[in-house]
Coordinates of C-alpha atoms in Angstrom, one line a residue:
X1 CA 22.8 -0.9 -55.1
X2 CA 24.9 1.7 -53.1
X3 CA 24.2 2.3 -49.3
X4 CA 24.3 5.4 -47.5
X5 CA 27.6 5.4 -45.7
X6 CA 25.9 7.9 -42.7
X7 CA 22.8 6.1 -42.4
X8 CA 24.8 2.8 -42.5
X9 CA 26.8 3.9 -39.4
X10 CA 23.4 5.0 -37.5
X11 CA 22.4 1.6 -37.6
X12 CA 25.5 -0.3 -36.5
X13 CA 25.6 2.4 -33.6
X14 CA 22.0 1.5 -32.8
X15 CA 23.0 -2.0 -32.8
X16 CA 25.9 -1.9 -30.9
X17 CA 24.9 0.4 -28.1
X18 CA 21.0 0.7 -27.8
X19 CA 20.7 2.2 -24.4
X20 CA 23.8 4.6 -24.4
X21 CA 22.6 8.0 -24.2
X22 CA 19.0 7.2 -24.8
X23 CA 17.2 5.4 -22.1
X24 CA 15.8 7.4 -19.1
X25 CA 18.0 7.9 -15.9
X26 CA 17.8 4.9 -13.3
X27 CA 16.2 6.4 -10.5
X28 CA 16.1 3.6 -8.2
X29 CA 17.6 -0.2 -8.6
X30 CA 16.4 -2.7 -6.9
X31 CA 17.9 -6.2 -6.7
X32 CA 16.3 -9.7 -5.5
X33 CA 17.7 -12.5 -3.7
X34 CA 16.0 -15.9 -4.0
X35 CA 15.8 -18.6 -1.8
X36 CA 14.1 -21.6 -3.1
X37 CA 12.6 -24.5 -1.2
X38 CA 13.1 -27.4 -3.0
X39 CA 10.3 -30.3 -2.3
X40 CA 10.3 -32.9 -4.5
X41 CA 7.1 -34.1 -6.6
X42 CA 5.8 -37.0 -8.2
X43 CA 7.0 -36.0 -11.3
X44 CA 10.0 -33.9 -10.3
X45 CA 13.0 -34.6 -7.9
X46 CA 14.4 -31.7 -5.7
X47 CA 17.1 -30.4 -8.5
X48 CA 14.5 -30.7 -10.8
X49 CA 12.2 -28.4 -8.5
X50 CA 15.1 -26.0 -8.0
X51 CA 16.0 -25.8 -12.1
X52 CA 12.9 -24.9 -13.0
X53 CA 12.2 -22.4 -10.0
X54 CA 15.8 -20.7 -10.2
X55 CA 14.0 -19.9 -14.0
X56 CA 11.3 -18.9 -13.5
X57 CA 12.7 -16.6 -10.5
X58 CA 14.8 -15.2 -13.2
X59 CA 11.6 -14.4 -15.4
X60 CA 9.9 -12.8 -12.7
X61 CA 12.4 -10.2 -12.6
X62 CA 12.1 -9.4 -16.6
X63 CA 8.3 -9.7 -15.9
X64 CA 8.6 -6.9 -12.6
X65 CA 11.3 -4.9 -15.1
X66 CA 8.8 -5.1 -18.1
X67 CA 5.8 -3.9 -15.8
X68 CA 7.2 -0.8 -14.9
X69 CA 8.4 -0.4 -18.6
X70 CA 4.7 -0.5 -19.8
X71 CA 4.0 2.5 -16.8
X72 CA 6.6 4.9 -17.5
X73 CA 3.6 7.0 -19.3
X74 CA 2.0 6.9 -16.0
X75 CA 4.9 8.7 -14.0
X76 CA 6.1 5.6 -12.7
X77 CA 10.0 6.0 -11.8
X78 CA 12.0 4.2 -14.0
X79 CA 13.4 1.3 -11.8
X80 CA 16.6 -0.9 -12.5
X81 CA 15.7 -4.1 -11.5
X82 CA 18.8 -6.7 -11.3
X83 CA 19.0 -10.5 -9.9
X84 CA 21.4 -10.8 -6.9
X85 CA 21.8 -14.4 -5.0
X86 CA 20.2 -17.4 -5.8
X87 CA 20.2 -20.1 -2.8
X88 CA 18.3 -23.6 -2.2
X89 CA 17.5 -24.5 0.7
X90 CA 16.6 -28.3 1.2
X91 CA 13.3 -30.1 2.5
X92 CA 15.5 -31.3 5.4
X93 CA 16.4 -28.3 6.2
X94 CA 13.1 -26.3 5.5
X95 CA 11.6 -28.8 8.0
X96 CA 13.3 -27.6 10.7
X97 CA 11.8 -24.6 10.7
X98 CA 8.9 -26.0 12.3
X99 CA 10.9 -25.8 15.5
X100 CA 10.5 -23.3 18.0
X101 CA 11.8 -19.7 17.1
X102 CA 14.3 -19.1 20.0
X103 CA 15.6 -22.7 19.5
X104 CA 19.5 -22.0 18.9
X105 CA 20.9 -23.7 15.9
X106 CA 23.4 -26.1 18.3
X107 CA 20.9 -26.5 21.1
X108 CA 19.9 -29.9 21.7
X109 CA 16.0 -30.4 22.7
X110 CA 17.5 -31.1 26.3
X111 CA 19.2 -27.9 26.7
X112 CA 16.1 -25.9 25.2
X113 CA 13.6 -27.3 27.3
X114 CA 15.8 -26.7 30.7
X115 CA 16.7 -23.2 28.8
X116 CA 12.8 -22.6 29.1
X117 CA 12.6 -23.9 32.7
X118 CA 15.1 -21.5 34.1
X119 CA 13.5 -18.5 31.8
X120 CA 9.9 -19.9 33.1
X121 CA 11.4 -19.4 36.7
X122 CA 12.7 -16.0 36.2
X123 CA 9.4 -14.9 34.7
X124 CA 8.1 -15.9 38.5
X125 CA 10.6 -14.7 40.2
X126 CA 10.3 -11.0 38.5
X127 CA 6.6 -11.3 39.9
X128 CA 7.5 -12.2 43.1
X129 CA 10.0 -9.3 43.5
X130 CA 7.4 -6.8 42.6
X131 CA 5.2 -7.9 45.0
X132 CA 7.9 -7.7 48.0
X133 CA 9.1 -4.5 46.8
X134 CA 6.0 -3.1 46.0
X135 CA 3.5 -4.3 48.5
X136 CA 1.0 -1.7 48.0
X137 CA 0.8 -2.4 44.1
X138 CA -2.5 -1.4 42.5
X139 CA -4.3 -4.1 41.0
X140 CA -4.4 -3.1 37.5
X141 CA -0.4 -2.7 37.7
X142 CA -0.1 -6.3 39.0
X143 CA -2.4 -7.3 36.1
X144 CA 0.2 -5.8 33.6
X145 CA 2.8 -8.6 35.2
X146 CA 0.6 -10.8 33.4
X147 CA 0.9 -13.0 36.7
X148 CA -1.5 -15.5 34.6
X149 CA 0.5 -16.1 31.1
X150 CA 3.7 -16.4 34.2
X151 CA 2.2 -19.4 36.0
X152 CA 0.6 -20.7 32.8
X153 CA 4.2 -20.6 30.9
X154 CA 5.9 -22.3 34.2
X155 CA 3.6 -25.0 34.7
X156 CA 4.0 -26.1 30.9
X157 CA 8.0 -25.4 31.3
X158 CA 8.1 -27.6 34.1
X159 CA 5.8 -30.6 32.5
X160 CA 7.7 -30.5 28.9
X161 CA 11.2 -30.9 31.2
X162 CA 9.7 -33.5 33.3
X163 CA 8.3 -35.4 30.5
X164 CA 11.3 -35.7 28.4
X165 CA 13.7 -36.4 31.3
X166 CA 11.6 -39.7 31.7
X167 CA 11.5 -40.5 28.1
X168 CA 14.6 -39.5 26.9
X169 CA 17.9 -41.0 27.5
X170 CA 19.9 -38.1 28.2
X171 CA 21.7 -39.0 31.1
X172 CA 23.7 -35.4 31.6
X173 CA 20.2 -33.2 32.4
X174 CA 20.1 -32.2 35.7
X175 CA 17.2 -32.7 38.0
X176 CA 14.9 -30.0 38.5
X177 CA 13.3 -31.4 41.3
X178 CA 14.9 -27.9 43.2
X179 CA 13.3 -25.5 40.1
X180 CA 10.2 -27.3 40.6
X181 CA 9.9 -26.0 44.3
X182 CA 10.7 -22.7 44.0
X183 CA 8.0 -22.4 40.9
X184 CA 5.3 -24.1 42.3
X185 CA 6.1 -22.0 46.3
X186 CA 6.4 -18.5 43.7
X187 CA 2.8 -19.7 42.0
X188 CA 1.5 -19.6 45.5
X189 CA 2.7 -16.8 46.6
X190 CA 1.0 -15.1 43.3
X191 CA -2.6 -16.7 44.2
X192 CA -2.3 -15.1 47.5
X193 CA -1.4 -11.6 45.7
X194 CA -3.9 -12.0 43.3
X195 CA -6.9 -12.9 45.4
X196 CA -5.9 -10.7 48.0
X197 CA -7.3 -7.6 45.5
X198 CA -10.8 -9.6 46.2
X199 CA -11.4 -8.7 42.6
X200 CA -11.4 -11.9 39.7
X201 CA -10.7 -15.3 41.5
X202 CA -7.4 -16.1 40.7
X203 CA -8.3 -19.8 39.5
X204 CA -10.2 -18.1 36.7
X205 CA -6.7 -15.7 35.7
X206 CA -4.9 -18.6 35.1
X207 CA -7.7 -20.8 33.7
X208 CA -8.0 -18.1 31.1
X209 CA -4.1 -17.9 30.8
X210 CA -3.9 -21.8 30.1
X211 CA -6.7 -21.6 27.7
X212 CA -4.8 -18.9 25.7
X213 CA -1.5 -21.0 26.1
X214 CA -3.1 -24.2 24.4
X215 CA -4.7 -22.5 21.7
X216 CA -1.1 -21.1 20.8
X217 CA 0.4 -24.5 21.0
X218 CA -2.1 -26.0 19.0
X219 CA -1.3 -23.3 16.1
X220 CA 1.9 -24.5 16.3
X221 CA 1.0 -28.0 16.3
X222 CA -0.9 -26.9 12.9
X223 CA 1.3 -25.2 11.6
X224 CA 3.5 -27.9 11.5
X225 CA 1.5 -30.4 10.6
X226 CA 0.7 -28.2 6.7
X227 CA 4.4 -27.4 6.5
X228 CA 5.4 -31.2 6.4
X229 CA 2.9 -31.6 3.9
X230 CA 4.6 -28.6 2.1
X231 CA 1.9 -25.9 2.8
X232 CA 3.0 -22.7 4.6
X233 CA 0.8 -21.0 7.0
X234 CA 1.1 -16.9 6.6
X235 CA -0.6 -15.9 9.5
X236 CA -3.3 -17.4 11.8
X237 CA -5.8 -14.6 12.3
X238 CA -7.6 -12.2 9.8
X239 CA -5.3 -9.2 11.0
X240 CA -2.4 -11.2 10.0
X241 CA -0.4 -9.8 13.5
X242 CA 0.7 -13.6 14.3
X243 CA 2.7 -15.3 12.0
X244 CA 3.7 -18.5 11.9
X245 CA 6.3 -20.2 13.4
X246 CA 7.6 -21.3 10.0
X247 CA 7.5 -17.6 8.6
X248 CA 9.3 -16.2 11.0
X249 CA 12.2 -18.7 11.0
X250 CA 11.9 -18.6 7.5
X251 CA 13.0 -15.1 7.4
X252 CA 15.3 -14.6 10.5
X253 CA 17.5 -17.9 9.2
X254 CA 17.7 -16.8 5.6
X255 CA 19.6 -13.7 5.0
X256 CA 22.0 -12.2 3.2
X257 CA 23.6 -8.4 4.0
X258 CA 23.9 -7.3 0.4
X259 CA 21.0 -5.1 0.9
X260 CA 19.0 -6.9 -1.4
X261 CA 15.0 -7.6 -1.6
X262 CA 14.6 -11.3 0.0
X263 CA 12.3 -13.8 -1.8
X264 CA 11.2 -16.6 -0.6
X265 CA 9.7 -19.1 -2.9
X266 CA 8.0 -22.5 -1.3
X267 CA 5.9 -25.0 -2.2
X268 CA 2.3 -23.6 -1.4
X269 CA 1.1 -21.3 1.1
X270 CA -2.1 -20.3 3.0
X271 CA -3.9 -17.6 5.6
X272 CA -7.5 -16.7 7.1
X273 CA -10.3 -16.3 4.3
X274 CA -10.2 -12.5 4.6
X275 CA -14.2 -11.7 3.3
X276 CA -17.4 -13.6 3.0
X277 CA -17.2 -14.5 -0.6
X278 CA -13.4 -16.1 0.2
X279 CA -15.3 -18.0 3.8
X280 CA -18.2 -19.0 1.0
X281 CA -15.9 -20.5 -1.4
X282 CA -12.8 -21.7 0.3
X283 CA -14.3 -22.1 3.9
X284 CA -11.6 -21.1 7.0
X285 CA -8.6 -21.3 5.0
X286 CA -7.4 -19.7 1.6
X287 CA -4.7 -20.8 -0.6
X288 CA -2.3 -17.3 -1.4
X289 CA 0.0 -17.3 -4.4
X290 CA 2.1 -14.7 -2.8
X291 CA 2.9 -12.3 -0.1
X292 CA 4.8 -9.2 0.5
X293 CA 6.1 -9.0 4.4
X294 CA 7.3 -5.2 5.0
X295 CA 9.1 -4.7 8.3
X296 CA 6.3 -1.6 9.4
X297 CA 3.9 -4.2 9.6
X298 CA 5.6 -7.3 10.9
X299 CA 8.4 -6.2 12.6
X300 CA 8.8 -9.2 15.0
X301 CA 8.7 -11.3 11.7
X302 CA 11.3 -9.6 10.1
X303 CA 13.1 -9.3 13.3
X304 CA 14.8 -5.7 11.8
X305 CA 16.3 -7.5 8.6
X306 CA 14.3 -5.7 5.9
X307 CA 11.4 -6.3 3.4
X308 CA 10.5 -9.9 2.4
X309 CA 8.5 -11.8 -0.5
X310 CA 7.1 -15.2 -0.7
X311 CA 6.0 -16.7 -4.0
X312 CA 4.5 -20.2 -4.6
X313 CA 5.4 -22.4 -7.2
X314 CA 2.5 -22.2 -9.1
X315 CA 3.7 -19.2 -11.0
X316 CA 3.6 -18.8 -14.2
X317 CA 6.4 -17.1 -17.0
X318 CA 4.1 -14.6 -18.1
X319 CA 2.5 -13.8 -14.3
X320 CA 3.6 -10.2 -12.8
X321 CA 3.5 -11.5 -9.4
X322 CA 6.7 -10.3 -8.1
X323 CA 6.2 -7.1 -9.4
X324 CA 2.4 -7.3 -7.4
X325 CA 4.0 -8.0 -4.5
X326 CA 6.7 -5.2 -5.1
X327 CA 3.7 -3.4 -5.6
X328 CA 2.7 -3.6 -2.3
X329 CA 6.2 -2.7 -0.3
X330 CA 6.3 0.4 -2.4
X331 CA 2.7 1.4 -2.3
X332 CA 2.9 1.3 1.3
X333 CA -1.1 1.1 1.5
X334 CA -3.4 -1.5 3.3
X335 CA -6.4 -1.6 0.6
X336 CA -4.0 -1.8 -2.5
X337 CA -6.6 -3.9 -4.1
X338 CA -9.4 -2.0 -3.7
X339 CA -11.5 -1.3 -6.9
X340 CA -9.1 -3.0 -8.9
X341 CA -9.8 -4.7 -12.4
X342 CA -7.9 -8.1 -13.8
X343 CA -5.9 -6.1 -16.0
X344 CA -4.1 -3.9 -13.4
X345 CA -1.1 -5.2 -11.3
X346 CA -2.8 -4.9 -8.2
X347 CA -5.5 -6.7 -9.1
X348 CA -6.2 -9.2 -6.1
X349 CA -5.7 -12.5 -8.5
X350 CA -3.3 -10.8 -10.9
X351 CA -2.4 -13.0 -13.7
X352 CA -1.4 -10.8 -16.3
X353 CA -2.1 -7.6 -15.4
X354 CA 0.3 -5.1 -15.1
X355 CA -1.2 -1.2 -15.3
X356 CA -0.9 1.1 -12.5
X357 CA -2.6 4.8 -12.5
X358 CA -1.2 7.8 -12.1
X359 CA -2.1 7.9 -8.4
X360 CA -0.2 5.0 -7.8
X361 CA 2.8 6.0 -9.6
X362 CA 3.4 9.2 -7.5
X363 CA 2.8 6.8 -4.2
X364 CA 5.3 4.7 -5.5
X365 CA 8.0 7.6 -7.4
X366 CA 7.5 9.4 -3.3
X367 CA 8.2 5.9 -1.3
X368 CA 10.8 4.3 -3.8
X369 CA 13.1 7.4 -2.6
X370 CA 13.5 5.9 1.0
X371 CA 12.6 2.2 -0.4
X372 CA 15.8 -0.3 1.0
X373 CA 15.5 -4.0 0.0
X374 CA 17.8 -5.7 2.6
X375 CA 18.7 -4.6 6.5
X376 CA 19.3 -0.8 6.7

C-alpha cells in the first residue's frame, strides 16, 4: 500500500505542533495561585486533604480554560489560563486567623491588649482636644467624633487589660492604673460636652455605643467558634459590607506579588440567606460553594492586594466553579445571576454549566482589558 509522501508530512506536522500558527491570539492570560487549607477528616489526614485539593485545583483551571473554549462563538476573548503557586497552609496555622486583624504576627496577647489601651486613650484624647480647641463646636460636628464608639472602645480597652493582668502571669506589663485615670477623667469631660448640647442624654449615646460594640464582639466570638469547626463565615449581614475576621486575615496574610489571581480553598464556607426561598429552606445561614472577593467592593478586605477566590472542598472535577467565580470579577455586575438557567456558568448553583451570551462576552472582552489578578 503506498502513502502519500505530502499528506504523510501534514499529519506529522499536525502532530507535532497542533497550536503553531493556528489557534487564536491570546488576548489576556490569567494565572491562579492556590492556597489550600488543609483540615484533616475522618477518612483523610491533612496531606491527604492537600493531594487531592492541589488536584482538583489543577482541574479547575482546565475546567475555567475549557469554559471559555466552548464561548469563543459567543465573542468571548480567548483567555490563556496557566497555574502559578500552589501553597498549604496548615490547620494550626489557619486557626490563627481567628485572631484579631491588627494583631502583629510577633505581638504577644500582653503587648496587643496594652497596644489597644494606649490607642483607646488617644481616641479620647483627640475628643478632648477638639472640644478645648473648638469650644463652640456644633453638635452634629461633635457627633462625627463618634464621642460614643470613643468611650465605648476605652471602657472595653481598659477591662480586657485589667482582666488579663490579673489572670495572666506576665510579670513585665506595666500598670495602667495611670491610663485608667486619664480615660475615665477624658470620659467625663465628654458627658459634660455632650449633655451640655441639651439634645440626646449622653447615657443613652453610649448605651447605644456599647450595644453596637457587643454585638461586633459577639460576631467575632461566632465567627470563631464555625472556623474551629472548619466553617468560614463570608460576611455577617445581607449587604456583605462586613467580613469576617477570618476573611480578612485570610487574604491580607496570604499573598504572593506575582500578579497572580489568589484562590483560597477551605473547608466549607457560609453567609446571610440572601432571599426568602434561601430563609425558607436553610433558615439564617446558607452554606456557599464559592466566592469571588473583587477589591471595588471589599476594599478593606482586600486591604489593596488585588482580586481574591474562595472555593470549598466540595468541588467536583467536572464543576466550572472557578471559572463562575471568574465570571463574576470580569463581569463586574451585582445581579450576574439574574435569569440564569442550570446550564449557563452563571447560573446561581452552577454545576456543569458553562454558556455565556453574547452580552456577557462583550462585558467581559471590555473589562478583561484592565482585568489584573494580583496587587497593581
Amino acid at each position: 500500500m503506498s502513502i502519500n509522501v505530502n499528506k504523510l508530512f501534514c499529519l506529522l506536522f499536525f502532530l507535532a505542533f497542533p497550536a503553531l500558527g493556528f489557534s487564536m491570539p491570546v488576548e489576556k492570560e490569567i494565572c491562579f495561585n492556590f492556597y489550600i487549607i488543609t483540615k484533616a477528616l475522618s477518612d483523610n489526614s491533612e496531606l491527604k486533604v492537600f493531594e487531592k485539593q492541589k488536584d482538583l485545583a489543577v482541574k479547575q483551571v482546565l475546567q475555567a480554560q475549557l469554559a471559555f473554549e466552548k464561548n469563543k462563538n459567543q465573542s468571548c476573548p480567548n483567555i490563556k489560563f496557566t497555574k502559578g503557586l500552589i501553597k498549604r497552609i496548615t490547620w494550626r496555622e489557619a486557626l490563627k486567623l481567628s485572631l484579631p486583624v491588627d494583631k502583629e504576627i510577633k505581638e504577644s496577647h500582653g503587648e496587643y491588649l496594652f497596644r489597644k489601651l494606649r490607642d483607646a486613650l488617644d481616641g479620647i484624647e483627640i475628643v478632648i482636644n477638639k472640644i478645648k480647641n473648638e469650644s463652640n463646636i456644633k453638635y452634629q460636628y461633635f457627633l462625627d467624633l463618634h464621642p460614643g464608639r470613643v468611650i465605648a472602645e476605652a471602657e472595653n480597652a481598659l477591662n480586657n487589660f485589667n482582666d488579663y493582668r490579673v489572670f495572666s502571669k506576665d510579670k513585665e506589663l506595666v500598670d495602667s492604673k495611670d491610663y485608667e485615670l486619664k480615660i475615665k477623667s477624658g470620659i467625663e469631660i465628654i458627658k459634660l460636652k455632650l449633655d451640655g448640647y441639651g439634645r440626646e442624654d449622653s447615657f443613652e449615646i453610649i448605651k447605644k455605643a456599647k450595644k453596637r460594640h457587643i454585638e461586633y464582639i459577639k460576631i467575632d466570638e461566632l465567627t470563631a467558634l464555625t472556623w474551629s469547626e472548619g466553617e468560614l463565615t463570608l460576611w455577617n449581614d445581607i449587604e456583605a459590607q462586613n467580613t469576617s475576621i477570618e476573611m480578612k486575615n485570610l487574604l491580607r496574610q496570604y499573598r504572593d506579588d506575582n500578579q497572580c489571581l489568589d484562590v483560597y480553598i477551605i473547608p466549607a464556607a457560609k453567609s446571610p440567606s440572601t432571599y426568602i426561598k434561601e430563609v425558607e429552606v436553610n433558615g439564617k445561614w446558607t452554606k456557599r460553594d464559592g466566592a469571588a472577593i473583587s477589591s471595588k467592593n471589599f476594599p478593606r478586605t482586600t486591604a489593596g492586594n488585588g482580586h481574591a477566590i474562595l472555593l470549598t472542598y466540595n468541588s467536583e472535577p467536572s464543576e466550572f466553579r472557578l471559572a463562575h467565580e471568574l465570571g463574576h470579577l470580569l463581569l463586574d455586575k451585582p445581579n450576574a445571576h439574574l435569569d440564569k438557567k442550570e446550564t449557563d456558568l452563571m447560573h446561581e448553583f452552577s454545576k456543569g454549566g458553562y454558556q455565556l451570551d453574547e452580552i456577557e462576552c462583550e462585558l467581559i472582552t471590555k473589562n478583561s482589558k484592565t482585568f489584573y489578578g494580583g496587587k497593581k
